[in-house]
CSV table of C-alpha atoms in Angstrom, one decimal:
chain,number,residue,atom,x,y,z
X,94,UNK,CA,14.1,-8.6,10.4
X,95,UNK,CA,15.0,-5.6,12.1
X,96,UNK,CA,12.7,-3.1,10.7
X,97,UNK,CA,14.6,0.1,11.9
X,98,UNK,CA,17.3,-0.5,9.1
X,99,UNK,CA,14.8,0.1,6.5
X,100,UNK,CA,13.2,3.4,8.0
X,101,UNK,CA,13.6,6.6,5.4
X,102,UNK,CA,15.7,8.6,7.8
X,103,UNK,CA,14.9,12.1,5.2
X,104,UNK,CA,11.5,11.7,5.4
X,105,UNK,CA,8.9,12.7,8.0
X,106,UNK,CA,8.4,10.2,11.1
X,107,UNK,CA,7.4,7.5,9.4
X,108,UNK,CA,8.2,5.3,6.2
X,109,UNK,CA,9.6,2.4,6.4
X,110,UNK,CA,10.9,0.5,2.7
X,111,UNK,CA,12.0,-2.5,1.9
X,112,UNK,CA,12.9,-4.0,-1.4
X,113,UNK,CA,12.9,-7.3,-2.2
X,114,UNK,CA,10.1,-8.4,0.5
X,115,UNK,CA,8.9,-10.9,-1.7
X,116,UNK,CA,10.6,-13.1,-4.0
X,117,UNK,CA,9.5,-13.8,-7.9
X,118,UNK,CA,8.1,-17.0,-7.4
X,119,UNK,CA,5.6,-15.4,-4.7
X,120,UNK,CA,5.0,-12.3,-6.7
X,121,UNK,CA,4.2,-14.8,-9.6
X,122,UNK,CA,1.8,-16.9,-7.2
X,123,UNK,CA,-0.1,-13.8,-6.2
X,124,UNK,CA,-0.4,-12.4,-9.4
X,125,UNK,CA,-1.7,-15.9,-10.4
X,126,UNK,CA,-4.4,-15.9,-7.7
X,127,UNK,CA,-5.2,-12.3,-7.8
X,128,UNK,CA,-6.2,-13.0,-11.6
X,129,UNK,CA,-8.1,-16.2,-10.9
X,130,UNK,CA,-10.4,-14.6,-8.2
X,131,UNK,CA,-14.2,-14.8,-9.5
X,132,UNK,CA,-15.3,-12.0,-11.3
X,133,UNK,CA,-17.7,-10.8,-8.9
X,134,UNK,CA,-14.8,-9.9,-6.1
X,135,UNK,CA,-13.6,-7.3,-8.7
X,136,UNK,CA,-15.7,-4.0,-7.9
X,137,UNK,CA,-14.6,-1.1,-10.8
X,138,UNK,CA,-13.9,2.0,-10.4
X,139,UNK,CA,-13.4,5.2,-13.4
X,140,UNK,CA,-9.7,4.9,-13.0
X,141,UNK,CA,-9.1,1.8,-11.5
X,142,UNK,CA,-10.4,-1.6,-10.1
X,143,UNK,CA,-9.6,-3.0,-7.0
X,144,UNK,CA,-10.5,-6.5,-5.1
X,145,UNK,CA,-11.3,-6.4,-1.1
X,146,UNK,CA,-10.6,-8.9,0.9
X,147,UNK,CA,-12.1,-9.5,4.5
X,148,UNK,CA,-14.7,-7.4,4.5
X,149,UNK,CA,-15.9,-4.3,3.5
X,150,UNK,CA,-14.5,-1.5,6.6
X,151,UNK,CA,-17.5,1.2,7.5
X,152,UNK,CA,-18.1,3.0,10.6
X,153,UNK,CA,-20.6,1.1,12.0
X,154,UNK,CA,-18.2,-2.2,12.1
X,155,UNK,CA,-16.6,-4.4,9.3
X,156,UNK,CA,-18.8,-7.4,8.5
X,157,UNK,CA,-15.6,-10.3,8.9
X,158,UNK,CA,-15.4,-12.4,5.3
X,159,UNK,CA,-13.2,-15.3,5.2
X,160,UNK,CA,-10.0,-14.8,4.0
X,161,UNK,CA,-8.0,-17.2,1.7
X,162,UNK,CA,-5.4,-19.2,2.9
X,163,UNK,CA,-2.9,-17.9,-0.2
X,164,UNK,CA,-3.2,-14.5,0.6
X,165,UNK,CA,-3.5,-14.7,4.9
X,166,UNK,CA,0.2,-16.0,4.5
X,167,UNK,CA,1.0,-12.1,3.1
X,168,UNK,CA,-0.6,-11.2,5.8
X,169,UNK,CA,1.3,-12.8,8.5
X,170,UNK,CA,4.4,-12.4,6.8
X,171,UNK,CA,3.7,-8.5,7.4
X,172,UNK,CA,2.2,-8.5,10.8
X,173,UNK,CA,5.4,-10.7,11.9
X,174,UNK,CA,7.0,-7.2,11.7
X,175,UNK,CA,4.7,-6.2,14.8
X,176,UNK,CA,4.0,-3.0,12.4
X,177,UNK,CA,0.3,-2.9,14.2
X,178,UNK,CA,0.9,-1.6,17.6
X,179,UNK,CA,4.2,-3.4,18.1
X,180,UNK,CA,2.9,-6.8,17.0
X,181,UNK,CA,-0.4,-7.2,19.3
X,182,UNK,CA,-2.9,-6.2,16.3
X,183,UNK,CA,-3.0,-8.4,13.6
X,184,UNK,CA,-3.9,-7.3,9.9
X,185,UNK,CA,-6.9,-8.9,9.0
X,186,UNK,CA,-8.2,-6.6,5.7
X,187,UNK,CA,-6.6,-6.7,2.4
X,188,UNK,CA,-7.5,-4.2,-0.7
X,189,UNK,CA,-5.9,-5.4,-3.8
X,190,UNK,CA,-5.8,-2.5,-6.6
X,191,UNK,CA,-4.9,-2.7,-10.2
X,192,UNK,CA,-3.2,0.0,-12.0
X,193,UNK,CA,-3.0,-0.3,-15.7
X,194,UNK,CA,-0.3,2.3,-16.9
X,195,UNK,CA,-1.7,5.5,-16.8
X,196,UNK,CA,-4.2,5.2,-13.9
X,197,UNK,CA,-3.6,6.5,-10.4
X,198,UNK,CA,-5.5,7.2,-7.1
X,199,UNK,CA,-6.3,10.7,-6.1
X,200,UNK,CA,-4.8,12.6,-3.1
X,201,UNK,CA,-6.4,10.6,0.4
X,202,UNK,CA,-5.6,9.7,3.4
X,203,UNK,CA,-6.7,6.4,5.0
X,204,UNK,CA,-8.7,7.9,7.9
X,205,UNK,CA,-9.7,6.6,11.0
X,206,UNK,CA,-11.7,3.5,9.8
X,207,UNK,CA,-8.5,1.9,9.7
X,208,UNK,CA,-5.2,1.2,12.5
X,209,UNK,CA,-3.0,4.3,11.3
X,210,UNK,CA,-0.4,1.5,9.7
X,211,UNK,CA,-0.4,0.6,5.9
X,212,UNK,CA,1.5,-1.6,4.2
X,213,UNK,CA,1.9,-2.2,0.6
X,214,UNK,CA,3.6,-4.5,-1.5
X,215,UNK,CA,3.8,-4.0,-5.0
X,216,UNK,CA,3.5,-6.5,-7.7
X,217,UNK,CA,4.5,-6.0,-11.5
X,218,UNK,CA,5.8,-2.9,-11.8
X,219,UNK,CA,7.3,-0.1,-10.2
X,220,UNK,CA,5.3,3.4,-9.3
X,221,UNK,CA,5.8,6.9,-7.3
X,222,UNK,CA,4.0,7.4,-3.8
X,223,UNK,CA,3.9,11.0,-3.5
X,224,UNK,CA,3.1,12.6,-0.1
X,225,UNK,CA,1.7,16.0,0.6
X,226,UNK,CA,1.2,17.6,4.2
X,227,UNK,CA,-2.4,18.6,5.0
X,228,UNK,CA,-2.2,22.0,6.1
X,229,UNK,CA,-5.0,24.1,8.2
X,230,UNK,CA,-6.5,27.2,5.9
X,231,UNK,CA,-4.5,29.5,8.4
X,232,UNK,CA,-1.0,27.6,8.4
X,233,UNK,CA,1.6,28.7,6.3
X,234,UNK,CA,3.0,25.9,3.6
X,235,UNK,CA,6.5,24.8,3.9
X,236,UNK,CA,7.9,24.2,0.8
X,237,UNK,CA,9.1,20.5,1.8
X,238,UNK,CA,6.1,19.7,2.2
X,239,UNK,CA,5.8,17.3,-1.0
X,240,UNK,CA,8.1,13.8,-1.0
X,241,UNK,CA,7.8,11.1,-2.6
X,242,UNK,CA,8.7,7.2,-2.2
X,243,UNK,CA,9.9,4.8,-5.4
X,244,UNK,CA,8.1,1.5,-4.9
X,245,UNK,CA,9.8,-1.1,-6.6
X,246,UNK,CA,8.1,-4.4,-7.9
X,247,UNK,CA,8.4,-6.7,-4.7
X,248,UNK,CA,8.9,-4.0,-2.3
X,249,UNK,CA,7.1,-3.3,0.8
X,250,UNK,CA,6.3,-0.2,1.7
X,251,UNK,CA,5.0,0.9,5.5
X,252,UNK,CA,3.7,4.1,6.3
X,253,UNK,CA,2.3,5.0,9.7
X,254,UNK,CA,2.9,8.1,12.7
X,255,UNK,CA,1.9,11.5,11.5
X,256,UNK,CA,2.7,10.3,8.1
X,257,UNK,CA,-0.3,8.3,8.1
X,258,UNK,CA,-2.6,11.3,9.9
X,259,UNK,CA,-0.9,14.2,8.6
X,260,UNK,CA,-0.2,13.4,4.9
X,261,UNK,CA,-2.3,12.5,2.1
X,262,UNK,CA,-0.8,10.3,-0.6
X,263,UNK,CA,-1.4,9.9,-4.4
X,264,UNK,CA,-0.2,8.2,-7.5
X,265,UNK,CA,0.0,10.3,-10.6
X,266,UNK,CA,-2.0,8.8,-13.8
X,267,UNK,CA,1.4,8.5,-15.5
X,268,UNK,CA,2.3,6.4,-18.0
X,269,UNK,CA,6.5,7.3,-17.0
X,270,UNK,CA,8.3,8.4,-13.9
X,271,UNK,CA,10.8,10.5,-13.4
X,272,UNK,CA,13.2,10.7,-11.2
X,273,UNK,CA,13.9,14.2,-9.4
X,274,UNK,CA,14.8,15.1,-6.3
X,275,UNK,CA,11.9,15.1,-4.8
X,276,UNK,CA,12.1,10.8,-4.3
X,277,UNK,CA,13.8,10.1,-1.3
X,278,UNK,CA,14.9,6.7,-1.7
X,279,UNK,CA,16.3,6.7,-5.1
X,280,UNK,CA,20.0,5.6,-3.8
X,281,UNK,CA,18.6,2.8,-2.2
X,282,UNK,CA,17.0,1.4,-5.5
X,283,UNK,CA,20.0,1.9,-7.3
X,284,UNK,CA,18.4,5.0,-9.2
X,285,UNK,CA,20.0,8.6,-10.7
X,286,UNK,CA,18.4,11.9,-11.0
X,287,UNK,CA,16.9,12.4,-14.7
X,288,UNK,CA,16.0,8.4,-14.9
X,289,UNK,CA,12.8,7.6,-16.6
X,290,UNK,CA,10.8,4.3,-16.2
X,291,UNK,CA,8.2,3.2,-18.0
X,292,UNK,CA,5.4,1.7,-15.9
X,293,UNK,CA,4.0,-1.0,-16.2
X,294,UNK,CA,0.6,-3.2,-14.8
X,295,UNK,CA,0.7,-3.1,-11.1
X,296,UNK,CA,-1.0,-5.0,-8.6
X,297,UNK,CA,-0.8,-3.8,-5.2
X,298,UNK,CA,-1.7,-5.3,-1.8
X,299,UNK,CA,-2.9,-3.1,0.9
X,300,UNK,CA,-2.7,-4.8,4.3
X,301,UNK,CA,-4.0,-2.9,7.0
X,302,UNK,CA,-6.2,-3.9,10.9
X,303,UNK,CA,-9.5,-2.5,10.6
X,304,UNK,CA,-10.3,-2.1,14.8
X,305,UNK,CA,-14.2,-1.9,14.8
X,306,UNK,CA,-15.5,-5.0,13.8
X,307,UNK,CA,-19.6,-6.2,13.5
X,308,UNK,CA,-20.7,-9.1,15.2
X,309,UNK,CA,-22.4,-10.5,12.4
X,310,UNK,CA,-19.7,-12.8,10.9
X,311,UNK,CA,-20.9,-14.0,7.2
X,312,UNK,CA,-20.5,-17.9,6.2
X,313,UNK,CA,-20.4,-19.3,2.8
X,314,UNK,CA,-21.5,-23.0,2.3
X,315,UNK,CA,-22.8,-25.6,4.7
């Protein structure tokens, strides 16, 4: 795949989208295991609840869990695209999030726990990434400073550069988007100004290379 096709040319160095990265049948299979995982791998949050998957990152070192076979193949399937540093990192941590329509995540950036490379791909339903510039208390605000990304079910989104250090990123708790001009890839998903979409459930997966990892390696079973 050449990635470069896919890079958002209007917005800041840089997003890369791609619709269509999975097919149904494997959005069905991941929404089927996603919703079979034991109840204890769900952790919930006020607005949200989320599943992690190889470990839990802090700074002192992610402690390495075993990752299941169904969801390493997403993995690969994104680090084939040598997204994390041109293909010699790996991903090796997944955080699966459930939105129910409505819910959101606040303004955050990723931070330096992680590789500064996310990928998402988005299961379900569609939702707006919405990017704002972290500015120092002296600098003067541009007034591009906001744009946002249209995530389509199947998609894959890829944000790293100064997009990943320099930007936050939320989703709204909104029940409908609307599309304004603010979205920067509505041609390429087929959408017009004024538009509204009702949202839906999502499941998201968040594949990312944590660098620091702890020694201590955990084992389940015999």
């Amino acid at each position: 795949m050449d990635l470069e096709k896919y890079q958002i040319r209007s917005a800041p160095p840089t997003i890369y989208y791609i619709p269509d990265f999975i097919n149904e049948p494997e959005e069905n299979w991941i929404l089927d295991k996603v919703y079979t995982a034991p109840k204890p791998k769900w952790t919930q949050l006020l607005n949200r609840r989320l599943q992690n998957w190889g470990g839990l990152p802090i700074p002192n070192g992610m402690i390495v869990e075993p990752i299941p076979s169904w969801l390493k193949t997403f993995m690969d399937k994104v680090s084939d695209l040598k997204v994390f540093n041109d293909g010699i990192l790996r991903a090796n941590h997944v955080l699966i999030n459930e939105y129910l329509p409505g819910q959101g995540i606040m303004p955050h950036v990723d931070g330096p726990l992680f590789y500064p490379t996310i990928a998402t791909i988005s299961c379900s339903s569609h939702t707006v990434l919405e990017f704002e510039k972290n500015f120092a208390p002296d600098e003067e605000k541009a007034d591009d400073s906001k744009i946002s990304v249209f995530l389509q079910r199947r998609s894959l989104v890829i944000v790293k550069d100064t997009m990943y250090t320099d930007y936050k990123h939320t989703i709204r708790e909104l029940k409908e988007d609307e599309i304004d001009e603010n979205i920067l890839n509505s041609q390429l998903s087929q959408l017009t100004l004024g538009d509204k979409l009702q949202r839906e459930t999502r499941i998201s997966l968040t594949i990312r290379h944590v660098p620091k990892i702890s020694k201590i390696k955990l084992k389940f079973g015999k």
